[in-house]
Short mmCIF file of C-alpha atoms in Angstrom, two decimals:
data_model
loop_
_atom_site.label_atom_id
_atom_site.label_comp_id
_atom_site.label_asym_id
_atom_site.label_seq_id
_atom_site.Cartn_x
_atom_site.Cartn_y
_atom_site.Cartn_z
CA UNK J 1229 -68.35 15.84 18.44
CA UNK J 1230 -71.01 18.19 19.78
CA UNK J 1231 -74.57 17.21 20.66
CA UNK J 1232 -77.02 20.04 20.00
CA UNK J 1233 -80.41 20.02 21.71
CA UNK J 1234 -83.13 22.35 22.85
CA UNK J 1235 -83.73 24.94 24.07
CA UNK J 1236 -81.25 27.06 22.10
CA UNK J 1237 -78.39 27.07 19.61
CA UNK J 1238 -76.88 30.50 19.02
CA UNK J 1239 -75.67 31.89 15.71
CA UNK J 1240 -72.17 32.01 17.17
CA UNK J 1241 -72.21 28.36 18.22
CA UNK J 1242 -73.53 27.28 14.83
CA UNK J 1243 -70.83 29.34 13.08
CA UNK J 1244 -68.11 27.91 15.36
CA UNK J 1245 -69.23 24.35 14.68
CA UNK J 1246 -69.37 24.96 10.93
CA UNK J 1247 -66.03 26.79 10.72
CA UNK J 1248 -64.18 24.12 12.70
CA UNK J 1249 -65.95 21.21 10.96
CA UNK J 1250 -67.06 19.74 14.29
CA UNK J 1251 -69.38 16.72 13.80
CA UNK J 1252 -72.90 17.36 15.12
CA UNK J 1253 -75.66 15.17 16.49
CA UNK J 1254 -78.97 17.00 16.39
CA UNK J 1255 -81.63 16.07 18.94
CA UNK J 1256 -85.33 16.88 19.30
CA UNK J 1257 -85.50 18.94 16.12
CA UNK J 1258 -83.69 21.86 17.74
CA UNK J 1259 -83.34 24.83 15.41
CA UNK J 1260 -79.74 25.23 14.23
CA UNK J 1261 -78.88 28.45 12.33
CA UNK J 1262 -77.37 27.76 8.88
CA UNK J 1263 -77.82 24.03 9.43
CA UNK J 1264 -76.95 23.26 5.80
CA UNK J 1265 -73.31 24.22 6.49
CA UNK J 1266 -72.97 21.76 9.37
CA UNK J 1267 -71.86 18.13 9.26
CA UNK J 1268 -74.77 16.22 10.82
CA UNK J 1269 -74.19 12.70 12.13
CA UNK J 1270 -76.45 9.95 13.42
CA UNK J 1271 -76.68 9.08 17.10
CA UNK J 1272 -75.03 5.75 16.33
CA UNK J 1273 -71.93 7.69 15.29
CA UNK J 1274 -71.52 8.70 18.92
CA UNK J 1275 -70.38 5.17 19.72
CA UNK J 1276 -67.67 5.40 17.08
CA UNK J 1277 -66.51 8.71 18.55
CA UNK J 1278 -66.45 7.35 22.09
CA UNK J 1279 -64.25 4.43 21.05
CA UNK J 1280 -61.51 6.79 19.93
CA UNK J 1281 -58.62 7.39 22.30
CA UNK J 1282 -58.72 11.19 22.20
CA UNK J 1283 -62.47 11.69 21.95
CA UNK J 1284 -63.93 15.10 22.67
CA UNK J 1285 -67.62 15.34 23.48
CA UNK J 1286 -69.51 18.53 24.27
CA UNK J 1287 -73.23 19.16 24.84
CA UNK J 1288 -74.85 22.56 24.46
CA UNK J 1289 -77.70 21.50 26.77
CA UNK J 1290 -78.27 19.03 29.57
CA UNK J 1291 -81.39 17.81 27.81
CA UNK J 1292 -79.34 15.45 25.68
CA UNK J 1293 -77.25 13.83 28.39
CA UNK J 1294 -79.52 10.80 28.56
CA UNK J 1295 -78.14 9.51 25.24
CA UNK J 1296 -74.93 8.60 27.07
CA UNK J 1297 -76.65 6.20 29.44
CA UNK J 1298 -78.75 4.87 26.57
CA UNK J 1299 -75.94 4.23 24.08
CA UNK J 1300 -72.84 3.91 26.27
CA UNK J 1301 -73.90 3.11 29.87
CA UNK J 1302 -70.50 1.76 30.91
CA UNK J 1303 -68.35 4.39 29.25
CA UNK J 1304 -66.00 6.57 31.31
CA UNK J 1305 -67.85 9.76 30.32
CA UNK J 1306 -71.21 8.29 31.32
CA UNK J 1307 -69.91 7.25 34.73
CA UNK J 1308 -68.23 10.61 35.35
CA UNK J 1309 -71.37 12.45 34.23
CA UNK J 1310 -73.58 10.46 36.61
CA UNK J 1311 -71.25 11.16 39.54
CA UNK J 1312 -70.86 14.88 38.88
CA UNK J 1313 -74.48 15.56 37.99
CA UNK J 1314 -75.83 13.93 41.13
CA UNK J 1315 -75.26 16.45 43.93
CA UNK J 1316 -75.32 13.83 46.68
CA UNK J 1317 -72.78 11.54 45.00
CA UNK J 1318 -70.62 14.58 44.25
CA UNK J 1319 -70.79 15.76 47.87
CA UNK J 1320 -69.94 12.30 49.22
CA UNK J 1321 -66.83 12.17 47.05
CA UNK J 1322 -65.76 15.58 48.35
CA UNK J 1323 -66.61 14.82 51.98
CA UNK J 1324 -62.98 14.07 52.90
CA UNK J 1325 -62.09 17.66 51.95
CA UNK J 1326 -65.17 19.29 53.53
CA UNK J 1327 -65.68 17.25 56.69
CA UNK J 1328 -67.74 19.89 58.51
CA UNK J 1329 -70.14 20.51 55.65
CA UNK J 1330 -73.65 19.21 56.39
CA UNK J 1331 -75.83 17.67 53.67
CA UNK J 1332 -78.53 15.02 53.46
CA UNK J 1333 -80.71 13.51 50.74
CA UNK J 1334 -84.48 13.36 51.15
CA UNK J 1335 -87.45 12.49 48.99
CA UNK J 1336 -90.24 14.93 48.18
CA UNK J 1337 -92.46 13.09 50.68
CA UNK J 1338 -89.77 13.24 53.37
CA UNK J 1339 -89.53 17.01 53.02
CA UNK J 1340 -93.01 17.18 54.55
CA UNK J 1341 -92.25 14.65 57.29
CA UNK J 1342 -88.85 16.03 58.33
CA UNK J 1343 -88.50 17.76 61.69
CA UNK J 1344 -87.03 21.15 60.70
CA UNK J 1345 -85.75 21.63 64.25
CA UNK J 1346 -83.02 19.07 63.47
CA UNK J 1347 -81.54 21.14 60.62
CA UNK J 1348 -78.55 23.53 60.89
CA UNK J 1349 -80.16 26.74 59.58
CA UNK J 1350 -79.61 28.60 57.35
CA UNK J 1351 -79.90 25.87 54.70
CA UNK J 1352 -80.35 25.41 50.98
CA UNK J 1353 -82.88 22.94 49.56
CA UNK J 1354 -82.59 21.91 45.91
CA UNK J 1355 -83.11 18.96 43.54
CA UNK J 1356 -80.38 16.31 43.69
CA UNK J 1357 -80.31 16.51 39.92
CA UNK J 1358 -81.14 20.01 38.78
CA UNK J 1359 -80.61 22.81 36.32
CA UNK J 1360 -80.14 26.54 36.73
CA UNK J 1361 -81.91 27.85 39.85
CA UNK J 1362 -85.04 25.74 39.40
CA UNK J 1363 -86.20 24.42 42.76
CA UNK J 1364 -83.39 26.07 44.72
CA UNK J 1365 -84.51 27.73 47.96
CA UNK J 1366 -82.77 29.30 50.93
CA UNK J 1367 -84.39 28.82 54.34
CA UNK J 1368 -83.02 30.87 57.22
CA UNK J 1369 -85.06 29.61 60.17
CA UNK J 1370 -87.47 26.90 61.32
CA UNK J 1371 -90.48 29.20 60.98
CA UNK J 1372 -89.88 29.56 57.22
CA UNK J 1373 -89.54 25.85 56.50
CA UNK J 1374 -93.14 24.73 55.88
CA UNK J 1375 -94.11 27.67 53.67
CA UNK J 1376 -90.93 27.32 51.59
CA UNK J 1377 -91.45 23.58 51.05
CA UNK J 1378 -95.00 24.24 49.84
CA UNK J 1379 -93.61 26.78 47.39
CA UNK J 1380 -90.96 24.28 46.27
CA UNK J 1381 -93.56 21.58 45.64
CA UNK J 1382 -95.63 23.95 43.53
CA UNK J 1383 -92.55 24.97 41.54
CA UNK J 1384 -91.64 21.32 40.88
CA UNK J 1385 -95.16 20.63 39.64
CA UNK J 1386 -95.04 23.59 37.24
CA UNK J 1387 -91.60 22.75 35.82
CA UNK J 1388 -91.90 18.95 35.69
CA UNK J 1389 -93.24 19.07 32.14
CA UNK J 1390 -90.53 21.47 30.98
CA UNK J 1391 -87.45 19.34 31.78
CA UNK J 1392 -86.73 15.60 31.52
CA UNK J 1393 -85.87 13.73 34.74
CA UNK J 1394 -82.21 13.52 33.65
CA UNK J 1395 -82.09 17.33 33.89
CA UNK J 1396 -84.31 17.94 36.93
CA UNK J 1397 -85.38 15.19 39.31
CA UNK J 1398 -88.48 16.51 41.08
CA UNK J 1399 -88.65 13.62 43.56
CA UNK J 1400 -85.22 13.70 45.22
CA UNK J 1401 -83.66 16.66 47.03
CA UNK J 1402 -80.54 17.64 48.91
CA UNK J 1403 -80.59 19.76 52.04
CA UNK J 1404 -77.25 21.37 52.75
CA UNK J 1405 -75.74 23.94 55.03
CA UNK J 1406 -75.66 27.40 53.47
CA UNK J 1407 -72.29 28.28 51.95
CA UNK J 1408 -71.48 31.92 52.64
CA UNK J 1409 -69.33 33.95 50.25
CA UNK J 1410 -69.11 35.31 46.71
CA UNK J 1411 -70.46 33.01 44.00
CA UNK J 1412 -68.69 32.32 40.72
CA UNK J 1413 -69.54 30.27 37.64
CA UNK J 1414 -66.58 28.74 35.84
CA UNK J 1415 -66.29 27.08 32.44
CA UNK J 1416 -63.30 24.75 32.31
CA UNK J 1417 -62.04 21.69 30.49
CA UNK J 1418 -59.49 19.15 31.62
CA UNK J 1419 -56.70 18.08 29.27
CA UNK J 1420 -55.72 14.49 28.55
CA UNK J 1421 -53.26 14.84 31.43
CA UNK J 1422 -55.97 16.14 33.77
CA UNK J 1423 -54.79 19.77 33.79
CA UNK J 1424 -57.68 22.24 34.27
CA UNK J 1425 -57.94 24.94 31.60
CA UNK J 1426 -60.18 27.81 32.70
CA UNK J 1427 -62.15 29.41 29.86
CA UNK J 1428 -64.63 31.66 31.68
CA UNK J 1429 -65.07 33.16 35.14
CA UNK J 1430 -68.39 34.89 35.80
CA UNK J 1431 -69.48 36.38 39.12
CA UNK J 1432 -73.10 36.12 40.19
CA UNK J 1433 -75.16 39.00 41.54
CA UNK J 1434 -78.11 38.66 43.88
CA UNK J 1435 -80.99 41.02 44.58
CA UNK J 1436 -81.04 40.02 48.26
CA UNK J 1437 -79.86 37.12 50.41
CA UNK J 1438 -82.81 34.90 49.50
CA UNK J 1439 -82.56 35.58 45.78
CA UNK J 1440 -81.74 32.35 43.91
CA UNK J 1441 -82.36 33.61 40.38
CA UNK J 1442 -79.80 33.51 37.57
CA UNK J 1443 -80.69 36.95 36.27
CA UNK J 1444 -77.26 38.61 36.35
CA UNK J 1445 -73.72 37.29 35.97
CA UNK J 1446 -70.77 39.49 35.06
CA UNK J 1447 -67.06 39.45 34.45
CA UNK J 1448 -64.30 42.02 34.40
CA UNK J 1449 -60.58 42.47 34.83
CA UNK J 1450 -61.11 42.66 38.58
CA UNK J 1451 -63.26 39.48 38.72
CA UNK J 1452 -60.56 37.46 36.97
CA UNK J 1453 -57.70 38.98 38.96
CA UNK J 1454 -59.37 38.29 42.32
CA UNK J 1455 -60.21 34.64 41.66
CA UNK J 1456 -58.18 33.04 38.84
CA UNK J 1457 -55.24 31.57 40.77
CA UNK J 1458 -57.37 30.35 43.67
CA UNK J 1459 -59.88 28.67 41.36
CA UNK J 1460 -57.08 27.10 39.30
CA UNK J 1461 -55.65 25.40 42.39
CA UNK J 1462 -59.08 24.21 43.50
CA UNK J 1463 -59.79 22.68 40.08
CA UNK J 1464 -56.59 20.67 40.33
CA UNK J 1465 -58.05 19.05 43.44
CA UNK J 1466 -61.31 18.34 41.61
CA UNK J 1467 -59.34 16.82 38.74
CA UNK J 1468 -57.45 14.44 41.00
CA UNK J 1469 -60.53 13.37 42.98
CA UNK J 1470 -62.60 12.53 39.91
CA UNK J 1471 -59.80 11.61 37.47
CA UNK J 1472 -61.10 14.07 34.88
CA UNK J 1473 -59.57 13.87 31.42
CA UNK J 1474 -60.82 15.56 28.24
CA UNK J 1475 -63.94 16.56 30.14
CA UNK J 1476 -65.59 20.00 29.83
CA UNK J 1477 -67.59 21.18 32.85
CA UNK J 1478 -69.49 24.18 34.18
CA UNK J 1479 -68.87 24.47 37.91
CA UNK J 1480 -70.43 26.83 40.43
CA UNK J 1481 -68.47 27.70 43.57
CA UNK J 1482 -68.43 30.07 46.51
CA UNK J 1483 -65.33 31.74 47.92
CA UNK J 1484 -65.53 32.90 51.53
CA UNK J 1485 -63.72 35.88 53.06
CA UNK J 1486 -60.78 33.62 53.96
CA UNK J 1487 -60.35 32.53 50.36
CA UNK J 1488 -61.65 28.99 50.92
CA UNK J 1489 -63.55 27.55 47.97
CA UNK J 1490 -66.58 25.32 48.43
CA UNK J 1491 -68.26 23.83 45.32
CA UNK J 1492 -72.00 24.27 44.90
CA UNK J 1493 -72.55 22.00 41.93
CA UNK J 1494 -70.97 20.68 38.74
CA UNK J 1495 -72.62 20.42 35.34
CA UNK J 1496 -70.64 17.93 33.24
CA UNK J 1497 -69.96 17.95 29.50
CA UNK J 1498 -71.25 21.45 28.91
CA UNK J 1499 -70.44 25.08 29.52
CA UNK J 1500 -72.76 27.82 30.84
CA UNK J 1501 -76.24 27.12 29.45
CA UNK J 1502 -78.37 28.67 26.68
CA UNK J 1503 -75.25 30.19 25.15
CA UNK J 1504 -74.38 32.39 28.12
CA UNK J 1505 -70.78 31.10 28.07
CA UNK J 1506 -70.36 33.26 24.96
CA UNK J 1507 -70.11 36.36 27.16
CA UNK J 1508 -66.41 35.45 27.23
CA UNK J 1509 -66.15 36.25 23.52
CA UNK J 1510 -67.29 39.82 24.16
CA UNK J 1511 -65.35 40.33 27.38
CA UNK J 1512 -61.96 38.85 26.51
CA UNK J 1513 -62.15 37.02 23.19
CA UNK J 1514 -62.43 33.43 24.45
CA UNK J 1515 -64.85 31.19 22.56
CA UNK J 1516 -65.22 28.27 25.00
CA UNK J 1517 -66.45 25.78 22.41
CA UNK J 1518 -63.63 26.53 19.99
CA UNK J 1519 -60.97 26.52 22.70
CA UNK J 1520 -62.15 23.12 23.92
CA UNK J 1521 -62.13 21.40 20.55
CA UNK J 1522 -58.78 22.92 19.62
CA UNK J 1523 -57.42 22.25 23.13
CA UNK J 1524 -56.29 25.85 23.34
CA UNK J 1525 -55.33 27.57 26.58
CA UNK J 1526 -56.12 31.24 27.22
CA UNK J 1527 -53.10 33.42 28.02
CA UNK J 1528 -54.78 35.00 31.00
CA UNK J 1529 -51.90 37.28 31.92
CA UNK J 1530 -51.93 38.84 28.45
CA UNK J 1531 -55.75 38.89 28.34
CA UNK J 1532 -55.99 40.77 31.65
CA UNK J 1533 -53.39 43.30 30.53
CA UNK J 1534 -55.40 44.05 27.40
CA UNK J 1535 -58.85 44.23 29.03
CA UNK J 1536 -60.52 47.57 29.71
CA UNK J 1537 -62.14 48.45 33.03
CA UNK J 1538 -65.71 47.83 31.87
CA UNK J 1539 -68.23 45.41 33.37
CA UNK J 1540 -69.37 42.72 30.87
CA UNK J 1541 -72.60 41.00 31.88
CA UNK J 1542 -75.34 38.72 30.73
CA UNK J 1543 -78.91 39.14 31.85
CA UNK J 1544 -81.24 36.14 31.77
CA UNK J 1545 -84.71 37.63 31.59
CA UNK J 1546 -86.91 34.95 33.09
CA UNK J 1547 -90.64 34.54 33.46
CA UNK J 1548 -91.62 34.15 37.09
CA UNK J 1549 -91.88 30.52 38.26
CA UNK J 1550 -95.53 31.07 39.22
CA UNK J 1551 -96.44 31.75 35.58
CA UNK J 1552 -97.08 28.99 33.06
CA UNK J 1553 -94.86 29.78 30.06
CA UNK J 1554 -97.51 28.43 27.72
CA UNK J 1555 -99.83 31.26 28.79
CA UNK J 1556 -97.45 33.94 27.48
CA UNK J 1557 -98.82 35.66 24.39
CA UNK J 1558 -96.04 38.17 23.72
CA UNK J 1559 -92.99 39.95 25.10
CA UNK J 1560 -92.37 43.67 24.61
CA UNK J 1561 -88.70 43.27 23.71
CA UNK J 1562 -88.27 46.81 22.41
CA UNK J 1563 -89.43 48.32 25.70
CA UNK J 1564 -87.24 45.93 27.68
CA UNK J 1565 -84.16 46.90 25.63
CA UNK J 1566 -84.44 50.48 26.90
CA UNK J 1567 -83.14 49.31 30.29
CA UNK J 1568 -79.65 48.73 28.90
CA UNK J 1569 -77.03 51.39 28.24
CA UNK J 1570 -74.93 49.36 25.77
CA UNK J 1571 -76.29 46.10 24.36
CA UNK J 1572 -73.64 43.85 22.83
CA UNK J 1573 -76.18 41.28 21.67
CA UNK J 1574 -79.87 40.70 22.36
CA UNK J 1575 -81.09 37.12 21.97
CA UNK J 1576 -84.80 36.39 21.90
CA UNK J 1577 -85.85 33.00 23.25
CA UNK J 1578 -88.94 30.91 22.54
CA UNK J 1579 -91.00 31.66 25.63
CA UNK J 1580 -93.40 28.74 25.23
CA UNK J 1581 -90.46 26.32 25.47
CA UNK J 1582 -88.42 27.96 28.22
CA UNK J 1583 -88.87 30.25 31.20
CA UNK J 1584 -86.21 32.57 29.78
CA UNK J 1585 -87.59 35.06 27.25
CA UNK J 1586 -84.29 36.80 26.41
CA UNK J 1587 -80.55 36.65 27.05
CA UNK J 1588 -78.80 39.98 26.81
CA UNK J 1589 -75.04 40.54 26.67
CA UNK J 1590 -74.34 44.08 27.78
CA UNK J 1591 -71.53 46.42 28.83
CA UNK J 1592 -71.44 49.12 31.50
CA UNK J 1593 -68.86 51.26 33.31
CA UNK J 1594 -69.83 49.95 36.76
CA UNK J 1595 -72.32 47.70 38.58
CA UNK J 1596 -75.11 50.28 38.93
CA UNK J 1597 -76.93 49.05 35.81
CA UNK J 1598 -76.80 45.44 37.03
CA UNK J 1599 -78.20 46.44 40.42
CA UNK J 1600 -81.07 48.23 38.73
CA UNK J 1601 -81.75 45.25 36.43
CA UNK J 1602 -81.84 42.89 39.40
CA UNK J 1603 -84.67 44.88 40.93
CA UNK J 1604 -86.60 45.36 37.69
CA UNK J 1605 -90.12 43.91 37.56
CA UNK J 1606 -90.12 41.89 34.32
CA UNK J 1607 -93.86 41.21 34.44
CA UNK J 1608 -94.47 44.62 32.88
CA UNK J 1609 -93.01 43.35 29.60
CA UNK J 1610 -95.04 40.11 29.51
CA UNK J 1611 -98.53 39.73 28.07
CA UNK J 1612 -100.56 36.66 29.05
CA UNK J 1613 -103.68 35.19 27.56
CA UNK J 1614 -105.28 35.93 30.92
CA UNK J 1615 -105.84 39.33 32.48
CA UNK J 1616 -103.89 38.68 35.66
CA UNK J 1617 -100.71 36.91 36.74
CA UNK J 1618 -101.22 33.83 38.85
#
């Protein structure tokens, strides 16, 4: 069963669900392409599905996760979801493996009262329960602390109406020691025996060291070759610690120059958000949703051998956090498209419902295009109902 919710259901996901006759629960009147071809179920049917021995549950969005606690508060999947989604609980469980890794939980009020001189800079501050890069800030030194916290508080106020508390908790935060290294996003599911099956590996690009945006992720033959085996072994540890079975997750990690992996966060029961996991279809022919429900395993050795040397990327074109999405009148999509050499698919998003105005899957011979896109001022393509940006 798949639970479809806002902000976005892609044509590909709708087609996959229809073709494979996957039962669907629709939440919050989300638009589903070709909905008439899909088998819609009632929320009460979720309980029937959860009672089955070999149940498979997938969400396309974190917005719907609260139905688990509402309808099945004591179920294994609900308990696992609560543990993985909460960054503090997750860190505490992993503490035996990362004994030197500093983290602490604080309230929004305590962020103001905390003595920054007691913190091991550089640090990352972010919501205990969060989504994407919302509310995530890097602070390198004591002198930056106060200004950054004020910026964080403003950002939480702006986004509080956009996401439910189950997706972003704007009152509880984790402060943790900065994890140095290359960052990867991984879509994986765990079999009934707890074996991790990797479906996607995307590498994240940053504009500079303080950049926390999700604008560019990419994959390639080299990305998979450099990380696959190491990530596979790490996920076996995660599986044993949390007893994960028939659970899909999206996990973000960093790998340092010694090859050590440290997890950043885990997003349970879903793959990369707003359909970005579907980059894998273009890059190497893996449809994460279909593979999960069919319990298929990618033949990575064969896939790598058949891949070309191109860079396959997705660009999340986001409206700046200082801008109220509801003030956006229009987006000049045609002008924005001119920044891409080879567009594989251009997806327009509803800007008044999300800070992302487009997701673009694109292909390039190297990373030069991605570097240019990272530094592109997106405000030039946005028209507001006011004359100036706030």
